Short mmCIF file of C-alpha atoms and ligand atoms in Angstrom, two decimals:
data_model
loop_
_atom_site.label_atom_id
_atom_site.label_comp_id
_atom_site.label_asym_id
_atom_site.label_seq_id
_atom_site.Cartn_x
_atom_site.Cartn_y
_atom_site.Cartn_z
CA UNK A 1292 0.00 0.00 0.00
CA UNK A 1293 1.57 3.38 -0.96
CA UNK A 1294 2.18 5.73 1.96
CA UNK A 1295 0.00 8.43 0.42
CA UNK A 1296 -2.99 6.08 0.34
CA UNK A 1297 -6.02 7.39 2.24
CA UNK A 1298 -8.70 5.36 3.99
CA UNK A 1299 -11.91 7.38 3.83
CA UNK A 1300 -15.23 6.47 5.41
CA UNK A 1301 -18.10 8.07 3.48
CA UNK A 1302 -21.61 8.31 4.96
CA UNK A 1303 -24.93 8.41 3.11
CA UNK A 1304 -28.35 8.12 4.68
CA UNK A 1305 -31.11 9.91 2.84
CA UNK A 1306 -32.08 10.55 -0.77
CA UNK A 1307 -30.27 13.89 -1.21
CA UNK A 1308 -27.00 12.28 -0.05
CA UNK A 1309 -26.75 9.66 -2.76
CA UNK A 1310 -26.03 11.99 -5.70
CA UNK A 1311 -23.30 13.63 -3.58
CA UNK A 1312 -21.45 10.48 -2.47
CA UNK A 1313 -21.48 8.86 -5.94
CA UNK A 1314 -18.85 11.17 -7.52
CA UNK A 1315 -16.82 11.35 -4.29
CA UNK A 1316 -16.46 7.55 -4.17
CA UNK A 1317 -15.52 7.51 -7.84
CA UNK A 1318 -12.91 10.24 -7.43
CA UNK A 1319 -11.42 8.49 -4.39
CA UNK A 1320 -11.07 5.29 -6.37
CA UNK A 1321 -9.59 7.08 -9.37
CA UNK A 1322 -6.94 8.63 -7.11
CA UNK A 1323 -6.04 5.23 -5.65
CA UNK A 1324 -7.61 5.80 -2.22
CA UNK A 1325 -9.93 3.49 -0.34
CA UNK A 1326 -13.54 4.69 -0.02
CA UNK A 1327 -15.65 2.75 2.47
CA UNK A 1328 -19.39 3.42 2.31
CA UNK A 1329 -21.80 3.43 5.25
CA UNK A 1330 -25.55 3.67 4.55
CA UNK A 1331 -27.39 4.59 7.74
CA UNK A 1332 -30.74 3.42 6.34
CA UNK A 1333 -32.47 6.73 7.17
CA UNK A 1334 -34.20 6.30 3.82
CA UNK A 1335 -35.05 2.72 2.96
CA UNK A 1336 -37.84 2.54 0.33
CA UNK A 1337 -36.61 1.26 -3.03
CA UNK A 1338 -37.73 4.51 -4.64
CA UNK A 1339 -35.93 6.63 -2.04
CA UNK A 1340 -32.70 4.65 -1.93
CA UNK A 1341 -31.99 1.50 -4.04
CA UNK A 1342 -32.96 3.19 -7.31
CA UNK A 1343 -30.29 5.83 -6.76
CA UNK A 1344 -27.58 3.26 -6.02
CA UNK A 1345 -28.41 1.43 -9.23
CA UNK A 1346 -28.74 4.48 -11.48
CA UNK A 1347 -25.69 6.30 -10.14
CA UNK A 1348 -23.50 3.20 -10.06
CA UNK A 1349 -22.86 3.46 -6.32
CA UNK A 1350 -21.30 0.32 -4.88
CA UNK A 1351 -23.24 -1.67 -2.30
CA UNK A 1352 -22.68 -0.14 1.12
CA UNK A 1353 -19.86 -1.79 3.06
CA UNK A 1354 -21.99 -1.26 6.18
CA UNK A 1355 -25.76 -0.79 6.35
CA UNK A 1356 -27.05 0.46 9.71
CA UNK A 1357 -30.75 -0.05 8.92
CA UNK A 1358 -32.01 2.70 11.26
CA UNK A 1359 -35.22 3.62 9.40
CA UNK A 1360 -37.76 6.25 10.42
CA UNK A 1361 -38.33 7.53 13.96
CA UNK A 1362 -38.52 10.82 15.82
CA UNK A 1363 -35.47 13.04 15.38
CA UNK A 1364 -34.04 12.07 18.74
CA UNK A 1365 -34.58 8.34 18.26
CA UNK A 1366 -33.34 8.34 14.67
CA UNK A 1367 -30.23 10.33 15.62
CA UNK A 1368 -29.56 8.12 18.62
CA UNK A 1369 -29.98 4.92 16.60
CA UNK A 1370 -27.55 6.17 13.97
CA UNK A 1371 -25.01 7.12 16.63
CA UNK A 1372 -25.27 3.80 18.43
CA UNK A 1373 -24.96 1.75 15.26
CA UNK A 1374 -22.22 3.90 13.74
CA UNK A 1375 -19.78 3.95 16.66
CA UNK A 1376 -18.61 0.33 16.37
CA UNK A 1377 -18.26 0.67 12.58
CA UNK A 1378 -16.09 3.73 12.94
CA UNK A 1379 -13.94 2.09 15.59
CA UNK A 1380 -13.52 -1.01 13.46
CA UNK A 1381 -12.77 0.76 10.16
CA UNK A 1382 -10.53 3.34 11.78
CA UNK A 1383 -10.34 5.67 8.75
CA UNK A 1384 -8.13 8.72 8.38
CA UNK A 1385 -11.11 10.75 7.20
CA UNK A 1386 -14.82 10.65 7.82
CA UNK A 1387 -16.62 12.40 4.95
CA UNK A 1388 -20.19 13.50 5.59
CA UNK A 1389 -22.37 15.32 3.08
CA UNK A 1390 -25.32 17.69 3.25
CA UNK A 1391 -27.56 18.39 6.20
CA UNK A 1392 -29.66 15.36 7.10
CA UNK A 1393 -29.80 13.65 10.49
CA UNK A 1394 -27.30 11.02 9.29
CA UNK A 1395 -24.77 13.78 8.53
CA UNK A 1396 -24.91 15.32 11.99
CA UNK A 1397 -25.22 12.05 13.94
CA UNK A 1398 -22.15 10.43 12.38
CA UNK A 1399 -20.04 13.61 12.64
CA UNK A 1400 -20.92 13.76 16.34
CA UNK A 1401 -19.82 10.17 16.93
CA UNK A 1402 -16.53 10.78 15.13
CA UNK A 1403 -15.83 13.98 17.01
CA UNK A 1404 -15.98 12.08 20.32
CA UNK A 1405 -13.53 9.46 19.08
CA UNK A 1406 -10.96 11.85 17.70
CA UNK A 1407 -8.32 11.62 20.35
CA UNK A 1408 -8.37 7.82 20.26
CA UNK A 1409 -8.50 7.45 16.49
CA UNK A 1410 -6.56 10.49 15.17
CA UNK A 1411 -9.28 10.68 12.55
CA UNK A 1412 -10.53 13.93 11.00
CA UNK A 1413 -13.96 14.95 9.74
CA UNK A 1414 -14.70 16.61 6.39
CA UNK A 1415 -18.09 18.18 5.69
CA UNK A 1416 -19.10 18.44 2.04
CA UNK A 1417 -21.62 21.27 1.47
CA UNK A 1418 -20.35 23.25 4.45
CA UNK A 1419 -21.32 26.83 5.21
CA UNK A 1420 -24.89 26.94 3.91
CA UNK A 1421 -27.22 28.80 6.26
CA UNK A 1422 -30.93 29.55 6.24
CA UNK A 1423 -30.70 31.20 9.69
CA UNK A 1424 -33.99 29.49 10.44
CA UNK A 1425 -33.63 27.39 13.59
CA UNK A 1426 -37.03 25.78 13.04
CA UNK A 1427 -35.48 23.73 10.24
CA UNK A 1428 -33.94 20.46 11.40
CA UNK A 1429 -31.46 20.82 8.53
CA UNK A 1430 -30.18 24.16 9.86
CA UNK A 1431 -29.42 22.55 13.22
CA UNK A 1432 -27.67 19.68 11.44
CA UNK A 1433 -25.63 22.08 9.28
CA UNK A 1434 -24.44 24.30 12.11
CA UNK A 1435 -23.48 21.38 14.37
CA UNK A 1436 -21.73 19.47 11.60
CA UNK A 1437 -19.74 22.53 10.54
CA UNK A 1438 -18.73 23.17 14.13
CA UNK A 1439 -17.44 19.60 14.46
CA UNK A 1440 -15.68 19.35 11.10
CA UNK A 1441 -11.92 19.80 10.62
CA UNK A 1442 -12.27 20.50 6.93
CA UNK A 1443 -15.18 22.55 5.60
CA UNK A 1444 -15.68 21.98 1.90
CA UNK A 1445 -17.91 24.72 0.54
CA UNK A 1446 -20.14 24.46 -2.55
CA UNK A 1447 -20.31 28.16 -3.41
CA UNK A 1448 -18.13 31.16 -2.74
CA UNK A 1449 -20.62 32.85 -0.41
CA UNK A 1450 -20.54 29.98 2.12
CA UNK A 1451 -17.12 30.87 3.58
CA UNK A 1452 -18.47 34.17 4.92
CA UNK A 1453 -21.07 32.32 7.00
CA UNK A 1454 -18.39 30.08 8.50
CA UNK A 1455 -15.95 32.90 9.23
CA UNK A 1456 -18.75 34.80 10.99
CA UNK A 1457 -19.16 31.78 13.29
CA UNK A 1458 -15.47 31.76 14.17
CA UNK A 1459 -14.40 28.83 11.98
CA UNK A 1460 -10.69 29.25 11.14
CA UNK A 1461 -10.12 30.26 7.53
CA UNK A 1462 -7.42 27.58 7.19
CA UNK A 1463 -10.07 24.88 7.64
CA UNK A 1464 -12.33 26.19 4.85
CA UNK A 1465 -11.82 25.06 1.28
CA UNK A 1466 -14.00 26.07 -1.68
CA UNK A 1467 -14.49 23.00 -3.86
CA UNK A 1468 -17.73 23.78 -5.71
CA UNK A 1469 -20.96 21.84 -5.94
CA UNK A 1470 -20.54 18.07 -6.03
CA UNK A 1471 -24.21 17.49 -6.93
CA UNK A 1472 -23.49 19.15 -10.23
CA UNK A 1473 -20.82 16.49 -10.93
CA UNK A 1474 -23.62 13.92 -10.89
CA UNK A 1475 -25.97 16.15 -12.86
CA UNK A 1476 -23.41 16.57 -15.63
CA UNK A 1477 -22.62 12.85 -15.78
CA UNK A 1478 -26.28 11.87 -15.88
CA UNK A 1479 -27.64 14.58 -18.18
CA UNK A 1480 -26.88 12.75 -21.46
CA UNK A 1481 -28.60 9.65 -20.04
CA UNK A 1482 -31.61 11.70 -18.91
CA UNK A 1483 -31.82 13.34 -22.35
CA UNK A 1484 -31.86 9.93 -24.01
CA UNK A 1485 -34.96 8.86 -22.04
CA UNK A 1486 -38.51 9.61 -23.11
CA UNK A 1487 -39.60 10.46 -19.58
CA UNK A 1488 -41.43 13.65 -20.55
CA UNK A 1489 -43.24 12.14 -23.53
CA UNK A 1490 -44.11 8.95 -21.63
CA UNK A 1491 -45.88 11.10 -19.04
CA UNK A 1492 -47.95 12.60 -21.86
CA UNK A 1493 -46.20 15.98 -21.50
CA UNK A 1494 -44.59 18.40 -23.93
CA UNK A 1495 -41.21 20.01 -23.19
CA UNK A 1496 -41.58 23.51 -21.68
CA UNK A 1497 -45.37 23.05 -21.47
CA UNK A 1498 -45.58 21.77 -17.92
CA UNK A 1499 -44.53 22.65 -14.40
CA UNK A 1500 -42.78 20.15 -12.14
CA UNK A 1501 -43.38 20.44 -8.39
CA UNK A 1502 -41.85 18.81 -5.32
CA UNK A 1503 -42.97 19.16 -1.73
CA UNK A 1504 -41.69 17.58 1.47
CA UNK A 1505 -40.52 20.20 4.01
CA UNK A 1506 -42.18 19.79 7.41
CA UNK A 1507 -43.07 23.53 7.32
CA UNK A 1508 -45.16 22.93 4.18
CA UNK A 1509 -46.51 19.43 4.66
CA UNK A 1510 -46.87 18.78 8.39
CA UNK A 1511 -49.53 21.46 8.94
CA UNK A 1512 -52.92 20.93 7.24
CA UNK A 1513 -53.52 24.61 6.45
CA UNK A 1514 -50.05 25.14 5.02
CA UNK A 1515 -50.31 21.99 2.93
CA UNK A 1516 -53.77 22.96 1.65
CA UNK A 1517 -52.51 26.44 0.66
CA UNK A 1518 -49.63 25.00 -1.39
CA UNK A 1519 -51.84 22.40 -3.08
CA UNK A 1520 -54.34 25.16 -3.89
CA UNK A 1521 -51.50 27.21 -5.42
CA UNK A 1522 -50.47 24.23 -7.57
CA UNK A 1523 -54.12 23.87 -8.64
CA UNK A 1524 -54.17 27.53 -9.77
CA UNK A 1525 -51.03 26.95 -11.85
CA UNK A 1526 -52.67 23.81 -13.27
CA UNK A 1527 -55.50 25.92 -14.71
CA UNK A 1528 -53.14 27.03 -17.48
CA UNK A 1529 -50.49 24.30 -17.68
CA UNK A 1530 -49.99 20.69 -16.55
CA UNK A 1531 -48.48 20.35 -13.06
CA UNK A 1532 -46.57 17.14 -12.30
CA UNK A 1533 -46.00 16.25 -8.64
CA UNK A 1534 -43.81 13.25 -7.72
CA UNK A 1535 -44.96 12.66 -4.15
CA UNK A 1536 -42.51 12.24 -1.28
CA UNK A 1537 -43.67 9.59 1.25
CA UNK A 1538 -43.93 12.19 4.04
CA UNK A 1539 -46.23 14.34 1.89
CA UNK A 1540 -48.37 11.41 0.79
CA UNK A 1541 -48.85 10.28 4.39
CA UNK A 1542 -49.91 13.77 5.44
CA UNK A 1543 -52.30 14.27 2.51
CA UNK A 1544 -54.02 11.06 3.61
CA UNK A 1545 -53.94 12.01 7.30
CA UNK A 1546 -55.45 15.46 6.64
CA UNK A 1547 -57.99 14.10 4.08
CA UNK A 1548 -56.65 16.41 1.36
CA UNK A 1549 -56.68 13.73 -1.38
CA UNK A 1550 -59.31 15.54 -3.53
CA UNK A 1551 -56.94 18.53 -3.84
CA UNK A 1552 -54.65 16.36 -5.97
CA UNK A 1553 -57.29 15.98 -8.71
CA UNK A 1554 -56.02 18.82 -10.96
CA UNK A 1555 -52.42 17.56 -10.68
CA UNK A 1556 -50.50 14.72 -12.31
CA UNK A 1557 -49.35 12.82 -9.24
CA UNK A 1558 -46.47 10.35 -9.49
CA UNK A 1559 -44.55 8.02 -7.19
CA UNK A 1560 -41.12 9.38 -6.17
CA UNK A 1561 -38.94 9.35 -9.30
CA UNK A 1562 -35.44 7.99 -9.73
CA UNK A 1563 -32.56 10.37 -10.39
CA UNK A 1564 -32.53 10.16 -14.18
CA UNK A 1565 -36.30 10.53 -14.59
CA UNK A 1566 -36.38 13.48 -12.18
CA UNK A 1567 -33.52 15.13 -14.04
CA UNK A 1568 -35.32 14.66 -17.36
CA UNK A 1569 -38.54 16.06 -15.84
CA UNK A 1570 -36.68 19.06 -14.40
CA UNK A 1571 -34.74 19.81 -17.56
CA UNK A 1572 -37.86 19.75 -19.73
CA UNK A 1573 -40.02 21.86 -17.42
CA UNK A 1574 -41.14 25.41 -18.08
CA UNK A 1575 -40.64 26.01 -14.37
CA UNK A 1576 -40.11 24.01 -11.17
CA UNK A 1577 -41.94 24.79 -7.93
CA UNK A 1578 -40.13 23.24 -4.99
CA UNK A 1579 -39.21 23.31 -1.32
CA UNK A 1580 -36.15 21.10 -1.89
CA UNK A 1581 -32.63 22.44 -1.46
CA UNK A 1582 -30.98 20.35 -4.16
CA UNK A 1583 -33.55 21.17 -6.84
CA UNK A 1584 -32.89 24.89 -6.39
CA UNK A 1585 -29.30 24.10 -7.40
CA UNK A 1586 -30.15 21.70 -10.21
CA UNK A 1587 -32.53 24.20 -11.86
CA UNK A 1588 -29.83 26.88 -11.65
CA UNK A 1589 -27.32 24.53 -13.28
CA UNK A 1590 -29.84 23.72 -16.02
CA UNK A 1591 -31.06 27.31 -16.54
CA UNK A 1592 -34.65 26.29 -15.72
CA UNK A 1593 -36.82 28.82 -13.80
CA UNK A 1594 -37.43 27.78 -10.19
CA UNK A 1595 -39.77 29.07 -7.48
CA UNK A 1596 -38.79 28.15 -3.93
CA UNK A 1597 -41.77 27.52 -1.68
CA UNK A 1598 -40.08 28.49 1.58
CA UNK A 1599 -39.56 31.52 3.76
CA UNK A 1600 -35.85 31.67 3.01
CA UNK A 1601 -33.13 29.68 1.31
CA UNK A 1602 -29.73 28.51 2.52
CA UNK A 1603 -28.68 28.63 -1.13
CA UNK A 1604 -28.91 32.38 -1.97
CA UNK A 1605 -26.39 31.97 -4.78
CA UNK A 1606 -29.19 30.32 -6.79
CA UNK A 1607 -31.00 33.67 -6.63
CA UNK A 1608 -28.05 36.03 -7.20
CA UNK A 1609 -26.35 33.83 -9.81
CA UNK A 1610 -29.13 31.50 -10.87
CA UNK A 1611 -32.74 31.00 -11.85
CA UNK A 1612 -34.28 30.77 -8.40
CA UNK A 1613 -37.05 33.05 -7.09
CA UNK A 1614 -38.59 33.00 -3.63
CA UNK A 1615 -42.39 32.75 -3.51
CA UNK A 1616 -43.90 35.55 -1.39
CA UNK A 1617 -44.11 34.50 2.25
CA UNK A 1618 -46.39 33.39 3.86
CA UNK A 1619 -47.31 31.14 0.98
CA UNK A 1620 -50.74 31.78 -0.52
CA UNK A 1621 -52.29 30.21 -3.61
CA UNK A 1622 -52.22 33.58 -5.49
CA UNK A 1623 -48.66 34.28 -4.35
CA UNK A 1624 -47.50 30.94 -5.76
CA UNK A 1625 -49.28 31.63 -9.05
CA UNK A 1626 -47.70 35.07 -9.46
CA UNK A 1627 -44.21 33.84 -8.44
CA UNK A 1628 -44.47 31.17 -11.14
CA UNK A 1629 -45.35 33.76 -13.80
CA UNK A 1630 -42.62 36.16 -12.61
CA UNK A 1631 -39.88 33.52 -12.57
CA UNK A 1632 -40.67 32.33 -16.10
CA UNK A 1633 -40.67 35.94 -17.37
CA UNK A 1634 -37.39 36.79 -15.60
CA UNK A 1635 -35.44 33.80 -16.93
CA UNK A 1636 -36.84 34.36 -20.45
CA UNK A 1637 -35.29 37.84 -20.36
CA UNK A 1638 -31.78 36.77 -19.36
CA UNK A 1639 -30.25 33.37 -18.59
CA UNK A 1640 -27.99 33.90 -15.57
CA UNK A 1641 -24.46 32.43 -15.50
CA UNK A 1642 -23.73 29.21 -13.59
CA UNK A 1643 -22.03 29.81 -10.21
CA UNK A 1644 -18.27 29.23 -9.97
CA UNK A 1645 -17.26 25.65 -9.16
CA UNK A 1646 -20.46 24.12 -10.54
CA UNK A 1647 -18.47 22.57 -13.33
CA UNK A 1648 -18.58 18.80 -12.80
CA UNK A 1649 -15.17 18.60 -11.10
CA UNK A 1650 -15.99 19.26 -7.44
CA UNK A 1651 -15.34 15.63 -6.43
CA UNK A 1652 -11.76 15.82 -7.73
CA UNK A 1653 -11.20 19.00 -5.72
CA UNK A 1654 -12.67 17.28 -2.65
CA UNK A 1655 -10.17 14.43 -2.95
CA UNK A 1656 -7.32 16.91 -3.46
CA UNK A 1657 -8.40 18.75 -0.29
CA UNK A 1658 -8.41 15.47 1.67
CA UNK A 1659 -4.92 14.72 0.36
CA UNK A 1660 -3.57 18.20 1.11
CA UNK A 1661 -4.95 18.33 4.64
CA UNK A 1662 -4.36 14.68 5.49
CA UNK A 1663 -4.53 14.02 9.21
CA UNK A 1664 -1.06 13.10 10.39
CA UNK A 1665 -1.14 13.72 14.10
CA UNK A 1666 -3.24 13.56 17.20
CA UNK A 1667 -6.23 15.89 17.02
CA UNK A 1668 -5.33 17.46 20.36
CA UNK A 1669 -2.01 18.56 18.92
CA UNK A 1670 -3.28 19.81 15.55
C1 UD1 B 201 -35.10 13.89 5.14
C2 UD1 B 201 -34.14 15.02 5.58
C3 UD1 B 201 -34.35 16.22 4.69
C4 UD1 B 201 -34.25 15.87 3.22
C5 UD1 B 201 -35.22 14.75 2.92
C6 UD1 B 201 -35.18 14.30 1.49
C7 UD1 B 201 -33.59 15.16 7.97
C8 UD1 B 201 -33.87 15.88 9.23
N1 UD1 B 201 -34.43 15.44 6.93
O1 UD1 B 201 -36.43 14.34 5.37
O2 UD1 B 201 -33.36 17.19 5.00
O3 UD1 B 201 -34.53 17.00 2.43
O4 UD1 B 201 -34.87 13.63 3.77
O5 UD1 B 201 -36.14 13.32 1.26
O6 UD1 B 201 -32.67 14.37 7.91
N2 UD1 B 201 -40.29 7.57 4.51
C9 UD1 B 201 -40.66 6.48 3.79
N3 UD1 B 201 -39.69 5.82 3.09
C10 UD1 B 201 -38.40 6.22 3.10
C11 UD1 B 201 -38.04 7.34 3.85
C12 UD1 B 201 -39.00 8.01 4.54
O7 UD1 B 201 -41.82 6.10 3.74
O8 UD1 B 201 -37.56 5.58 2.43
C13 UD1 B 201 -41.31 8.28 5.28
C14 UD1 B 201 -41.11 8.03 6.77
O9 UD1 B 201 -41.90 7.00 7.21
C15 UD1 B 201 -41.51 9.32 7.40
C16 UD1 B 201 -41.29 10.35 6.32
O10 UD1 B 201 -41.14 9.67 5.09
O11 UD1 B 201 -42.86 9.33 7.75
C17 UD1 B 201 -40.12 11.24 6.60
O12 UD1 B 201 -38.87 10.57 6.52
P1 UD1 B 201 -37.55 11.18 7.26
O13 UD1 B 201 -36.34 10.47 6.82
O14 UD1 B 201 -37.81 11.29 8.72
O15 UD1 B 201 -37.48 12.67 6.77
P2 UD1 B 201 -37.67 13.32 5.35
O16 UD1 B 201 -38.90 14.14 5.38
O17 UD1 B 201 -37.51 12.34 4.24
#
């Protein structure tokens, strides 16, 4: 084994993690390092997990923790309990965590407590994003993970300012760009070769794609009804396609809002390639997802974000994203849709720096350059 060989433990747990770990694992392998994959099992449905492994060519996880769904505390605790022995056994030089889900924070926390024994360091991919909304579980996960990480790999140039303002040393921050766009660029030719749009009976640029799963939008019956009503208003003039997240489906049933889906084309959760094809062909995307705000910016497709704020403001200043007026109302959603389409038709914004398909290579370079060589307490 060459002395510059790195042993890197990479964690994935929920749907938005899979498209981030795929290129990182590939880049590690290409550079001759060892990437070991842990799947926490936070997401477990075939449509939320297996499909992505297959489509993105991700190897089978070396360890599967099988934690499943529970309250935040129980899910986090289960991940921590199951992850600790894996980490101790594998004893990597780096733990790489991505994004902002419970699996990200829980595994970083376990590693941070084992640092002095293991001499291992933690890298956070997608560091420095902030919504400044403490009601979001993701914001809590982001802030804690960034505080624990030794290497903060930022996706856009604005993220460093957030970290510096929190007292993170500049030497620990490294701008690598957006690793999700690596996957988008690899998969785009495959998505374009599918007939996803036509098979759904749609015409390119003559439909709106929508996604909805944030607790703030779907866990409260009035909020959920307002968004569905907004989608129905949009559907009066153009088809609206809604692949339904399991959380949203459960709540629509629980709140007896099923009839509000009638004007919409409702689908099961889509795989990566189909969703990319649907997004690329859309006139506009209405979403409360974080990743889709970035994907629409990379594709130049108008996007309306159905949230009070975004932790990805670069998609507004250097992209195609527009915030729907808050609080969300059906009319507000309708007018934001019209405004975003008109704005992007006038001028296609440039793609942010580092969203070029090579972020994973820069991540590996950063791991190599800042390789942990000594006891954490002395570093
Ligand atoms: C999680 C992440 C969120 C991310 C989202 C993407 C946290 C705190 N939240 O939210 O940041 O944007 O993933 O999807 O980590 N369910 C299934 N099958 C599955 C997974 C979930 O049916 O494979 C159901 C669960 O039973 C539960 C609901 O979906 O009722 C929510 O799942 P959970 O993982 O708790 O959170 P998400 O809303 O998916």
